[in-house]
Coordinates of C-alpha atoms in Angstrom, one line a residue:
M1 CA 120.3 87.9 143.5
F2 CA 118.8 90.9 141.9
P3 CA 120.2 92.9 139.1
G4 CA 122.3 95.9 140.3
G5 CA 124.0 94.2 143.2
G6 CA 121.4 92.7 145.6
G7 CA 119.0 95.4 146.3
A8 CA 115.2 95.3 145.7
P9 CA 114.0 94.6 142.1
D10 CA 113.6 97.5 140.0
M11 CA 109.6 97.9 140.1
Q12 CA 109.7 100.3 137.3
A13 CA 111.4 97.9 135.0
I14 CA 109.2 95.0 136.0
L15 CA 106.1 97.2 135.4
Q16 CA 107.4 98.2 132.0
Q17 CA 108.2 94.5 131.1
A18 CA 104.6 93.5 132.1
Q19 CA 103.0 96.2 130.1
K20 CA 105.0 95.3 127.1
M21 CA 103.9 91.7 127.4
Q22 CA 100.4 92.5 127.9
E23 CA 100.7 94.7 124.6
Q24 CA 102.1 91.8 122.7
L25 CA 99.5 89.5 123.9
L26 CA 96.6 91.8 122.8
A27 CA 98.3 92.1 119.4
A28 CA 98.5 88.5 119.1
Q29 CA 95.0 88.1 120.1
Q30 CA 93.9 90.6 117.5
Q31 CA 96.0 88.7 114.9
L32 CA 94.1 85.6 115.8
A33 CA 90.7 87.3 115.6
D34 CA 91.5 88.6 112.1
A35 CA 93.0 85.3 110.8
E36 CA 90.8 82.9 108.9
V37 CA 91.7 79.2 108.9
E38 CA 90.1 76.5 106.7
G39 CA 89.2 73.0 107.3
S40 CA 87.7 70.3 105.0
A41 CA 85.9 66.9 104.9
G42 CA 85.1 64.5 102.1
G43 CA 88.2 65.3 100.0
G44 CA 87.3 68.9 100.0
L45 CA 83.6 68.6 99.2
V46 CA 82.8 70.4 102.3
K47 CA 84.9 73.2 103.6
A48 CA 84.6 75.4 106.7
V49 CA 86.4 78.8 107.3
V50 CA 86.8 79.8 110.9
S51 CA 88.5 82.8 112.5
G52 CA 91.7 82.3 114.4
S53 CA 89.6 82.2 117.6
G54 CA 87.3 79.5 116.4
E55 CA 84.3 81.6 115.1
L56 CA 82.6 79.9 112.0
K57 CA 82.8 82.4 109.2
A58 CA 81.8 80.3 106.1
L59 CA 80.8 77.0 105.0
A60 CA 81.1 75.7 101.4
I61 CA 79.3 72.6 100.2
D62 CA 79.9 71.0 96.8
P63 CA 76.7 70.3 95.2
K64 CA 77.9 66.7 94.3
V65 CA 77.5 65.8 98.1
V66 CA 73.9 67.0 98.4
D67 CA 71.8 63.8 98.3
P68 CA 68.2 64.4 99.6
D69 CA 68.1 60.6 100.5
D70 CA 71.2 60.9 102.4
V71 CA 71.2 64.0 104.6
E72 CA 73.0 62.3 107.4
T73 CA 76.3 61.9 105.3
L74 CA 76.2 65.7 104.5
S75 CA 75.6 66.5 108.4
D76 CA 78.5 64.3 109.1
L77 CA 80.7 66.1 106.5
V78 CA 79.8 69.4 107.8
V79 CA 80.5 68.5 111.3
A80 CA 83.9 67.0 110.3
A81 CA 84.9 70.2 108.3
V82 CA 84.0 72.5 111.2
R83 CA 86.0 70.4 113.7
D84 CA 88.9 70.2 111.2
A85 CA 88.7 74.0 110.8
G86 CA 88.6 74.5 114.7
A87 CA 91.6 72.1 115.2
N88 CA 93.5 74.1 112.7
A89 CA 92.5 77.3 114.5
Q90 CA 93.5 75.8 117.7
R91 CA 97.1 75.1 116.2
L92 CA 97.4 78.7 114.9
A93 CA 96.5 80.0 118.4
E94 CA 99.2 77.8 120.1
Q95 CA 101.7 79.0 117.6
T96 CA 100.8 82.6 117.9
M97 CA 100.4 82.7 121.7
G98 CA 102.9 80.0 122.7
P99 CA 106.0 82.2 122.5
L100 CA 104.3 85.0 124.5
T101 CA 102.9 82.6 127.3
G102 CA 105.5 79.8 127.1
G103 CA 105.7 78.3 130.7
L104 CA 103.3 80.9 132.3
G105 CA 100.0 79.0 131.9
G106 CA 96.8 80.7 132.1
G107 CA 96.6 81.7 135.8
L108 CA 98.1 85.2 135.3
G109 CA 94.8 86.9 135.4
L110 CA 95.5 88.7 132.2
P111 CA 92.7 89.7 129.9
G112 CA 92.2 86.7 127.4
M113 CA 94.3 84.2 129.2

């Protein structure tokens, strides 16, 4: 039964609610884009910073891990640090967007969904 005694749903109220939800989603997406999340590998010898949306922003490599005879280890540490940062960004996105999209999934056709 619809609020107000059983008539048609109040379309204006539904549209206002949808607009409010879209504004909240856009604000959350902007918050994620502005956020920076760090990941690390090798006990902090390699650190990666990504945006909340997963864009690599910075990479710091401790000189102690740079060995010209073992470039493969350094490469592995860089990959691990970037993956760690990406996973942390994904968790942040889930925490930020989850309350807004809970149970709705990605099939709403809303921008960014």
